[in-house]
Amino acid sequence: MQTVELIATATFGLESVVADEVKNLGYTDMTVENGKVTFRADLAAIAKANLWLRTADRVRIKIGEFKATTFDELFEQTKALPWSDWIPVDGAFPVEGKSVKSTLFSVSDCQAIVKKAIVESLKRTYKTDWFEESGPLYKVEVALLKDIVTLTIDSSGSGLHKRGYREHIGAAPLKETMAAALILLSRWKPDRVFMDPFCGSGTLPIEAALIGHNIAPGMNREFASENWPIIPRQIWRDARAETHDLADYDRELEIIGTDIDDEMLKVARRNAGEAGVEDSIHFQRLDMRDMSSKRKYGYLICNPPYGERLLDKREIVKLYQDMGKAFGKLDTWSYYVLTSDEEFEKHFGREASKKRKLYNGNIKVDYYQFFGPRPPRPKTETIVTLDQA
């Protein structure tokens, strides 16, 4: 089967998480760089990666990479690439672009030149001077970084954070991909209780349920590459069938989402229903300050309000102080908090075990991780034989 080079794009700080996911899918020939994980695989990986990657933003096919400091170099080297291997005669191929620290800094000019070069390349194969672009979508990206040009085709269509379940969102939504990353970074296991005391529209609890049941995040949505002639239909049929075979719908989960806003809880329940995990999550109206649990060794993961998002500074400080007191009651739990407040630990009243720098949209944030004690190992019976006696 044809080998391709794929790029799983990643939010800054999540590259290693995406790389772990790629590796878990069975693809080990990879390179990890800022904002992306590049790996070699077969055509089936296009379907598999789109369906299963929880934390990547998109899956792109790498068509070529070269150095260019003039528009002539950009045109000629783009034209020389095998575009007709991917784009059929009726394919729609809009071009988008970006340029960082490159001689060719005009993105609009680079887009126009790449578009013209692809047209000239396709003319040689299809022997026509006009392309209607009425067929499947092949969105091309020209990305320039320090004069290195990378040309890709987007196989995903809508970003991978669009799982298809979140028709309703709150005032400051957390992307599904980021929510999944926070859970994977915590090393939460489905046999432990999971709680989000600021659940809003339910993204964190829903992503936890999808992970707990091993439900592929892309199971209920479509992808641009499903309509590409180069990928046999059977590849997509087999990949989708596998998502159903591997899902563990019967696994018992204890996932709790609480919030003080009744309307948001209604939204969360509808979203959980759309995701097919409403029976696995208990949503409840509850002030964070009043939370408690008889369960030990649970995981509390949350994305509370922070100044850039919803509340003013005084409210934020009081909230974080109250969080420190409330979370402290769950002294055998591990808790994980995403916030942009650099003084969070001071207000919370405890130093984090670990801190990770991330970006929530365009906001620089830290993921504060407070590790609870390890649960005791289950006792094993000692069997005494007659010889030992």
Short mmCIF file of C-alpha atoms in Angstrom, two decimals:
data_model
loop_
_atom_site.label_atom_id
_atom_site.label_comp_id
_atom_site.label_asym_id
_atom_site.label_seq_id
_atom_site.Cartn_x
_atom_site.Cartn_y
_atom_site.Cartn_z
CA MET A 1 0.00 0.00 0.00
CA GLN A 2 1.19 3.54 -0.76
CA THR A 3 3.31 5.21 1.92
CA VAL A 4 2.48 8.79 2.84
CA GLU A 5 3.94 11.42 5.13
CA LEU A 6 1.36 12.83 7.52
CA ILE A 7 1.47 15.83 9.84
CA ALA A 8 -0.67 15.86 12.97
CA THR A 9 -0.75 19.53 13.94
CA ALA A 10 -0.74 20.34 17.64
CA THR A 11 -1.40 23.25 19.98
CA PHE A 12 1.83 24.58 21.50
CA GLY A 13 2.78 22.46 24.51
CA LEU A 14 0.80 19.40 23.43
CA GLU A 15 3.23 17.97 20.87
CA SER A 16 4.37 15.15 23.15
CA VAL A 17 0.77 14.20 23.92
CA VAL A 18 -0.06 14.01 20.21
CA ALA A 19 3.13 12.00 19.63
CA ASP A 20 2.06 9.48 22.29
CA GLU A 21 -1.30 9.13 20.57
CA VAL A 22 0.32 8.59 17.17
CA LYS A 23 2.61 5.96 18.69
CA ASN A 24 -0.34 4.22 20.36
CA LEU A 25 -1.96 3.93 16.92
CA GLY A 26 1.08 1.93 15.82
CA TYR A 27 3.03 4.59 13.92
CA THR A 28 6.57 4.94 15.27
CA ASP A 29 8.47 6.50 12.33
CA MET A 30 7.91 10.07 13.51
CA THR A 31 9.49 13.45 14.11
CA VAL A 32 8.24 15.83 16.81
CA GLU A 33 8.64 19.58 16.25
CA ASN A 34 6.99 22.75 17.52
CA GLY A 35 3.32 22.59 16.60
CA LYS A 36 3.39 19.28 14.76
CA VAL A 37 4.15 15.58 14.72
CA THR A 38 5.25 14.23 11.33
CA PHE A 39 4.98 10.49 10.72
CA ARG A 40 5.16 8.03 7.83
CA ALA A 41 2.38 5.51 7.35
CA ASP A 42 0.06 3.92 4.80
CA LEU A 43 -3.13 5.37 3.34
CA ALA A 44 -5.20 3.67 6.03
CA ALA A 45 -3.51 5.93 8.59
CA ILE A 46 -5.35 8.94 7.16
CA ALA A 47 -8.65 7.44 8.25
CA LYS A 48 -7.32 5.98 11.49
CA ALA A 49 -5.59 9.19 12.63
CA ASN A 50 -8.60 11.38 11.88
CA LEU A 51 -10.95 9.06 13.73
CA TRP A 52 -8.79 8.39 16.80
CA LEU A 53 -6.51 11.36 17.56
CA ARG A 54 -8.04 13.16 20.55
CA THR A 55 -5.54 15.99 20.97
CA ALA A 56 -4.33 16.87 17.44
CA ASP A 57 -5.84 19.86 15.62
CA ARG A 58 -5.72 18.43 12.08
CA VAL A 59 -4.17 15.68 9.97
CA ARG A 60 -2.36 17.02 6.89
CA ILE A 61 -0.71 15.17 4.00
CA LYS A 62 2.76 16.50 3.32
CA ILE A 63 3.21 16.99 -0.43
CA GLY A 64 6.65 18.60 -0.39
CA GLU A 65 9.20 20.68 1.45
CA PHE A 66 11.98 22.89 0.06
CA LYS A 67 13.84 26.16 0.50
CA ALA A 68 12.64 29.24 -1.41
CA THR A 69 13.71 32.87 -1.16
CA THR A 70 12.23 34.08 -4.46
CA PHE A 71 8.80 33.79 -6.03
CA ASP A 72 10.33 32.00 -9.02
CA GLU A 73 11.76 29.30 -6.73
CA LEU A 74 8.43 28.95 -4.97
CA PHE A 75 6.58 28.61 -8.29
CA GLU A 76 8.94 26.15 -9.99
CA GLN A 77 9.40 23.85 -7.00
CA THR A 78 5.69 23.81 -6.25
CA LYS A 79 4.91 23.02 -9.88
CA ALA A 80 7.33 20.07 -9.81
CA LEU A 81 5.42 18.29 -7.01
CA PRO A 82 3.03 15.38 -7.80
CA TRP A 83 -0.27 17.23 -7.28
CA SER A 84 -2.22 15.03 -9.67
CA ASP A 85 -1.45 12.00 -7.46
CA TRP A 86 -3.88 13.55 -4.99
CA ILE A 87 -6.11 16.11 -6.71
CA PRO A 88 -8.51 14.78 -9.38
CA VAL A 89 -9.56 16.85 -12.38
CA ASP A 90 -12.69 18.13 -10.59
CA GLY A 91 -11.03 18.63 -7.17
CA ALA A 92 -11.45 21.95 -5.35
CA PHE A 93 -8.08 23.19 -4.12
CA PRO A 94 -8.21 26.55 -2.33
CA VAL A 95 -4.85 27.71 -0.96
CA GLU A 96 -4.25 29.23 2.48
CA GLY A 97 -0.91 30.29 3.88
CA LYS A 98 1.32 31.60 6.63
CA SER A 99 4.84 33.01 6.74
CA VAL A 100 7.15 33.35 9.75
CA LYS A 101 10.64 34.87 9.60
CA SER A 102 10.87 34.27 5.84
CA THR A 103 12.10 36.35 2.90
CA LEU A 104 8.76 35.73 1.20
CA PHE A 105 6.64 37.45 3.81
CA SER A 106 3.57 38.34 1.71
CA VAL A 107 1.14 35.51 2.44
CA SER A 108 -1.35 36.60 -0.23
CA ASP A 109 1.35 36.61 -2.94
CA CYS A 110 2.60 33.18 -1.84
CA GLN A 111 -0.94 31.79 -1.95
CA ALA A 112 -1.50 33.15 -5.47
CA ILE A 113 1.79 31.75 -6.77
CA VAL A 114 1.19 28.31 -5.23
CA LYS A 115 -2.33 28.24 -6.72
CA LYS A 116 -0.96 29.11 -10.17
CA ALA A 117 1.81 26.50 -9.87
CA ILE A 118 -0.66 23.75 -8.93
CA VAL A 119 -2.86 24.67 -11.90
CA GLU A 120 0.14 24.45 -14.24
CA SER A 121 1.10 21.08 -12.74
CA LEU A 122 -2.42 19.70 -13.16
CA LYS A 123 -2.64 20.99 -16.74
CA ARG A 124 0.16 18.65 -17.75
CA THR A 125 -1.72 15.61 -16.44
CA TYR A 126 -5.31 16.42 -17.34
CA LYS A 127 -4.66 18.25 -20.64
CA THR A 128 -7.10 21.04 -19.88
CA ASP A 129 -6.80 24.79 -19.33
CA TRP A 130 -9.81 25.11 -17.02
CA PHE A 131 -10.62 23.47 -13.68
CA GLU A 132 -14.18 23.85 -12.39
CA GLU A 133 -13.23 22.70 -8.86
CA SER A 134 -16.69 21.27 -8.31
CA GLY A 135 -15.58 18.02 -6.67
CA PRO A 136 -14.06 16.96 -3.32
CA LEU A 137 -12.18 19.48 -1.20
CA TYR A 138 -8.36 19.49 -1.06
CA LYS A 139 -7.45 22.52 1.03
CA VAL A 140 -3.79 23.32 0.39
CA GLU A 141 -1.58 25.13 2.89
CA VAL A 142 1.69 26.86 2.03
CA ALA A 143 3.63 27.38 5.26
CA LEU A 144 6.94 29.27 5.26
CA LEU A 145 9.26 29.16 8.26
CA LYS A 146 12.73 30.69 7.95
CA ASP A 147 12.57 30.29 4.13
CA ILE A 148 11.61 26.60 4.32
CA VAL A 149 8.35 25.96 2.44
CA THR A 150 6.07 23.10 3.52
CA LEU A 151 3.13 22.28 1.25
CA THR A 152 0.31 20.16 2.63
CA ILE A 153 -3.27 19.11 1.93
CA ASP A 154 -5.72 19.05 4.84
CA SER A 155 -7.40 15.65 5.19
CA SER A 156 -9.64 16.59 8.12
CA GLY A 157 -11.94 19.34 6.85
CA SER A 158 -13.33 20.86 10.05
CA GLY A 159 -10.81 20.91 12.91
CA LEU A 160 -10.57 17.70 14.92
CA HIS A 161 -11.92 19.47 18.01
CA LYS A 162 -15.32 19.41 16.31
CA ARG A 163 -16.45 15.99 17.48
CA GLY A 164 -20.05 16.56 16.48
CA TYR A 165 -21.58 16.54 19.97
CA ARG A 166 -21.14 20.11 21.17
CA GLU A 167 -24.03 21.97 19.59
CA HIS A 168 -24.27 24.14 22.67
CA ILE A 169 -21.36 25.90 24.38
CA GLY A 170 -20.78 28.20 27.32
CA ALA A 171 -19.36 31.71 27.55
CA ALA A 172 -15.69 30.64 27.63
CA PRO A 173 -15.56 27.17 26.06
CA LEU A 174 -12.60 24.82 26.32
CA LYS A 175 -11.80 23.07 23.03
CA GLU A 176 -12.50 19.36 23.04
CA THR A 177 -8.91 18.62 21.98
CA MET A 178 -7.52 20.63 24.92
CA ALA A 179 -9.96 18.97 27.34
CA ALA A 180 -8.83 15.54 26.17
CA ALA A 181 -5.19 16.60 26.55
CA LEU A 182 -5.74 17.74 30.15
CA ILE A 183 -7.21 14.34 30.96
CA LEU A 184 -4.46 12.37 29.23
CA LEU A 185 -1.78 14.48 30.94
CA SER A 186 -3.33 13.68 34.32
CA ARG A 187 -2.95 9.91 33.71
CA TRP A 188 -6.52 9.43 34.91
CA LYS A 189 -7.67 5.81 34.80
CA PRO A 190 -11.31 4.85 34.15
CA ASP A 191 -11.48 2.88 37.41
CA ARG A 192 -11.07 6.12 39.40
CA VAL A 193 -13.76 8.70 40.10
CA PHE A 194 -13.51 11.83 37.93
CA MET A 195 -14.92 15.22 38.93
CA ASP A 196 -15.11 18.66 37.30
CA PRO A 197 -16.59 21.26 39.69
CA PHE A 198 -16.78 23.95 36.95
CA CYS A 199 -18.18 21.74 34.21
CA GLY A 200 -20.02 24.44 32.21
CA SER A 201 -21.20 22.88 28.95
CA GLY A 202 -19.69 19.55 30.00
CA THR A 203 -16.64 19.25 27.76
CA LEU A 204 -14.24 17.78 30.34
CA PRO A 205 -16.66 15.15 31.72
CA ILE A 206 -17.76 14.21 28.19
CA GLU A 207 -14.18 13.80 26.97
CA ALA A 208 -13.44 11.70 30.07
CA ALA A 209 -16.39 9.46 29.25
CA LEU A 210 -15.23 9.06 25.65
CA ILE A 211 -11.78 8.08 26.89
CA GLY A 212 -13.20 5.79 29.56
CA HIS A 213 -15.35 3.93 27.04
CA ASN A 214 -12.59 3.98 24.38
CA ILE A 215 -14.96 5.75 21.98
CA ALA A 216 -13.14 7.25 18.98
CA PRO A 217 -13.58 11.05 19.09
CA GLY A 218 -14.24 11.21 15.34
CA MET A 219 -16.79 8.41 15.28
CA ASN A 220 -19.80 10.70 14.73
CA ARG A 221 -18.46 13.21 12.20
CA GLU A 222 -17.28 13.36 8.60
CA PHE A 223 -13.87 14.21 7.14
CA ALA A 224 -12.83 15.87 3.87
CA SER A 225 -10.71 12.87 2.82
CA GLU A 226 -13.65 10.45 2.97
CA ASN A 227 -14.55 11.69 -0.50
CA TRP A 228 -11.09 11.40 -2.03
CA PRO A 229 -10.80 8.84 -4.86
CA ILE A 230 -7.20 7.99 -3.90
CA ILE A 231 -8.40 6.41 -0.63
CA PRO A 232 -10.44 3.25 -1.27
CA ARG A 233 -13.90 3.37 0.30
CA GLN A 234 -13.16 0.09 2.04
CA ILE A 235 -10.41 1.75 4.09
CA TRP A 236 -12.93 4.15 5.61
CA ARG A 237 -15.53 1.41 6.08
CA ASP A 238 -13.02 -0.79 7.90
CA ALA A 239 -11.72 2.11 10.02
CA ARG A 240 -15.22 3.10 11.11
CA ALA A 241 -16.18 -0.51 11.84
CA GLU A 242 -13.10 -0.79 14.04
CA THR A 243 -14.21 2.20 16.14
CA HIS A 244 -17.39 0.30 17.02
CA ASP A 245 -15.54 -2.95 17.67
CA LEU A 246 -13.08 -1.31 20.07
CA ALA A 247 -15.58 0.79 22.03
CA ASP A 248 -16.28 -0.51 25.54
CA TYR A 249 -19.81 0.79 26.05
CA ASP A 250 -20.49 -1.40 29.08
CA ARG A 251 -17.61 -0.23 31.23
CA GLU A 252 -18.74 1.26 34.55
CA LEU A 253 -17.56 4.85 34.99
CA GLU A 254 -17.99 7.32 37.84
CA ILE A 255 -17.80 10.77 36.26
CA ILE A 256 -19.28 13.84 37.94
CA GLY A 257 -19.80 17.31 36.53
CA THR A 258 -21.06 20.10 38.78
CA ASP A 259 -21.81 23.78 38.24
CA ILE A 260 -23.83 26.54 39.90
CA ASP A 261 -25.63 27.44 36.64
CA ASP A 262 -28.77 25.39 36.00
CA GLU A 263 -28.96 26.51 32.36
CA MET A 264 -25.41 25.41 31.67
CA LEU A 265 -26.14 22.05 33.25
CA LYS A 266 -29.04 21.61 30.82
CA VAL A 267 -26.62 22.37 27.99
CA ALA A 268 -24.11 19.86 29.40
CA ARG A 269 -26.74 17.13 29.56
CA ARG A 270 -27.79 17.79 25.94
CA ASN A 271 -24.18 17.67 24.80
CA ALA A 272 -23.58 14.42 26.68
CA GLY A 273 -26.67 13.00 24.99
CA GLU A 274 -25.32 14.00 21.57
CA ALA A 275 -22.04 12.26 22.45
CA GLY A 276 -23.91 9.13 23.56
CA VAL A 277 -22.44 9.19 27.09
CA GLU A 278 -25.29 10.72 29.11
CA ASP A 279 -25.66 7.55 31.22
CA SER A 280 -21.99 7.69 32.23
CA ILE A 281 -21.99 11.21 33.71
CA HIS A 282 -23.79 12.55 36.75
CA PHE A 283 -24.42 16.28 36.31
CA GLN A 284 -25.47 18.17 39.43
CA ARG A 285 -26.07 21.74 40.52
CA LEU A 286 -23.53 22.37 43.27
CA ASP A 287 -21.37 25.20 44.48
CA MET A 288 -17.72 24.19 44.36
CA ARG A 289 -17.36 25.22 48.01
CA ASP A 290 -19.87 22.55 49.06
CA MET A 291 -18.41 19.59 47.21
CA SER A 292 -17.45 16.42 49.05
CA SER A 293 -16.97 12.74 48.36
CA LYS A 294 -16.66 9.54 50.31
CA ARG A 295 -14.59 8.08 47.49
CA LYS A 296 -10.83 8.10 47.86
CA TYR A 297 -8.06 8.57 45.31
CA GLY A 298 -10.20 10.41 42.77
CA TYR A 299 -9.21 12.90 40.09
CA LEU A 300 -10.47 16.47 40.03
CA ILE A 301 -9.74 18.25 36.73
CA CYS A 302 -11.08 21.70 35.99
CA ASN A 303 -10.87 24.86 33.91
CA PRO A 304 -12.14 27.50 36.37
CA PRO A 305 -12.82 31.12 35.37
CA TYR A 306 -9.79 33.38 35.10
CA GLY A 307 -9.40 37.11 34.60
CA GLU A 308 -8.98 37.14 30.81
CA ARG A 309 -12.13 35.11 30.49
CA LEU A 310 -14.90 36.06 32.89
CA LEU A 311 -14.15 37.50 36.34
CA ASP A 312 -12.24 40.50 37.73
CA LYS A 313 -9.09 40.15 39.81
CA ARG A 314 -10.70 40.37 43.27
CA GLU A 315 -13.28 37.73 42.40
CA ILE A 316 -10.54 35.49 40.98
CA VAL A 317 -8.40 35.72 44.14
CA LYS A 318 -11.40 34.88 46.36
CA LEU A 319 -12.39 31.99 44.07
CA TYR A 320 -8.91 30.46 44.16
CA GLN A 321 -8.71 30.83 47.94
CA ASP A 322 -12.04 29.05 48.27
CA MET A 323 -10.86 26.36 45.86
CA GLY A 324 -7.83 25.71 48.07
CA LYS A 325 -10.06 25.16 51.10
CA ALA A 326 -12.63 23.01 49.25
CA PHE A 327 -10.09 20.87 47.39
CA GLY A 328 -8.16 20.38 50.62
CA LYS A 329 -11.10 18.39 52.00
CA LEU A 330 -10.38 15.76 49.32
CA ASP A 331 -6.95 15.08 50.79
CA THR A 332 -6.40 11.75 49.03
CA TRP A 333 -7.36 13.07 45.59
CA SER A 334 -5.21 14.42 42.79
CA TYR A 335 -6.30 17.73 41.30
CA TYR A 336 -5.45 19.54 38.11
CA VAL A 337 -6.23 23.18 37.36
CA LEU A 338 -5.85 25.19 34.14
CA THR A 339 -5.48 28.95 34.65
CA SER A 340 -3.57 31.96 33.35
CA ASP A 341 -3.06 33.42 36.84
CA GLU A 342 0.67 33.24 37.58
CA GLU A 343 -0.07 33.66 41.31
CA PHE A 344 -2.52 30.77 41.43
CA GLU A 345 -0.43 28.69 43.85
CA LYS A 346 -0.19 31.63 46.25
CA HIS A 347 -3.98 32.12 46.29
CA PHE A 348 -4.68 28.37 46.31
CA GLY A 349 -2.41 27.94 49.31
CA ARG A 350 -0.34 25.06 48.02
CA GLU A 351 2.58 24.58 45.64
CA ALA A 352 1.87 22.39 42.62
CA SER A 353 3.66 19.07 42.21
CA LYS A 354 4.19 19.96 38.55
CA LYS A 355 3.34 22.82 36.21
CA ARG A 356 3.02 22.72 32.42
CA LYS A 357 2.86 25.73 30.10
CA LEU A 358 0.05 25.59 27.50
CA TYR A 359 -2.13 27.87 25.39
CA ASN A 360 -5.91 27.97 25.73
CA GLY A 361 -6.78 29.65 22.44
CA ASN A 362 -4.52 32.71 22.40
CA ILE A 363 -4.23 32.86 26.19
CA LYS A 364 -1.01 31.66 27.81
CA VAL A 365 -1.95 29.36 30.67
CA ASP A 366 -0.39 26.92 33.11
CA TYR A 367 -1.66 23.46 33.98
CA TYR A 368 -1.14 23.09 37.73
CA GLN A 369 -0.90 19.45 38.81
CA PHE A 370 -1.27 18.41 42.45
CA PHE A 371 -0.53 14.72 42.93
CA GLY A 372 -2.39 12.88 45.67
CA PRO A 373 -1.05 9.82 47.52
CA ARG A 374 -0.90 6.51 45.72
CA PRO A 375 -3.69 4.12 46.66
CA PRO A 376 -2.51 1.11 48.68
CA ARG A 377 -1.75 -2.01 46.73
CA PRO A 378 -4.34 -4.75 47.09
CA LYS A 379 -3.26 -7.38 49.59
CA THR A 380 -2.35 -10.75 48.13
CA GLU A 381 -3.06 -13.98 49.92
CA THR A 382 -0.06 -16.01 51.05
CA ILE A 383 -0.63 -19.70 50.46
CA VAL A 384 1.42 -21.92 52.75
CA THR A 385 2.21 -25.36 51.39
CA LEU A 386 2.75 -28.47 53.52
CA ASP A 387 6.46 -28.41 52.69
CA GLN A 388 6.74 -24.80 53.91
CA ALA A 389 4.85 -25.67 57.10
#
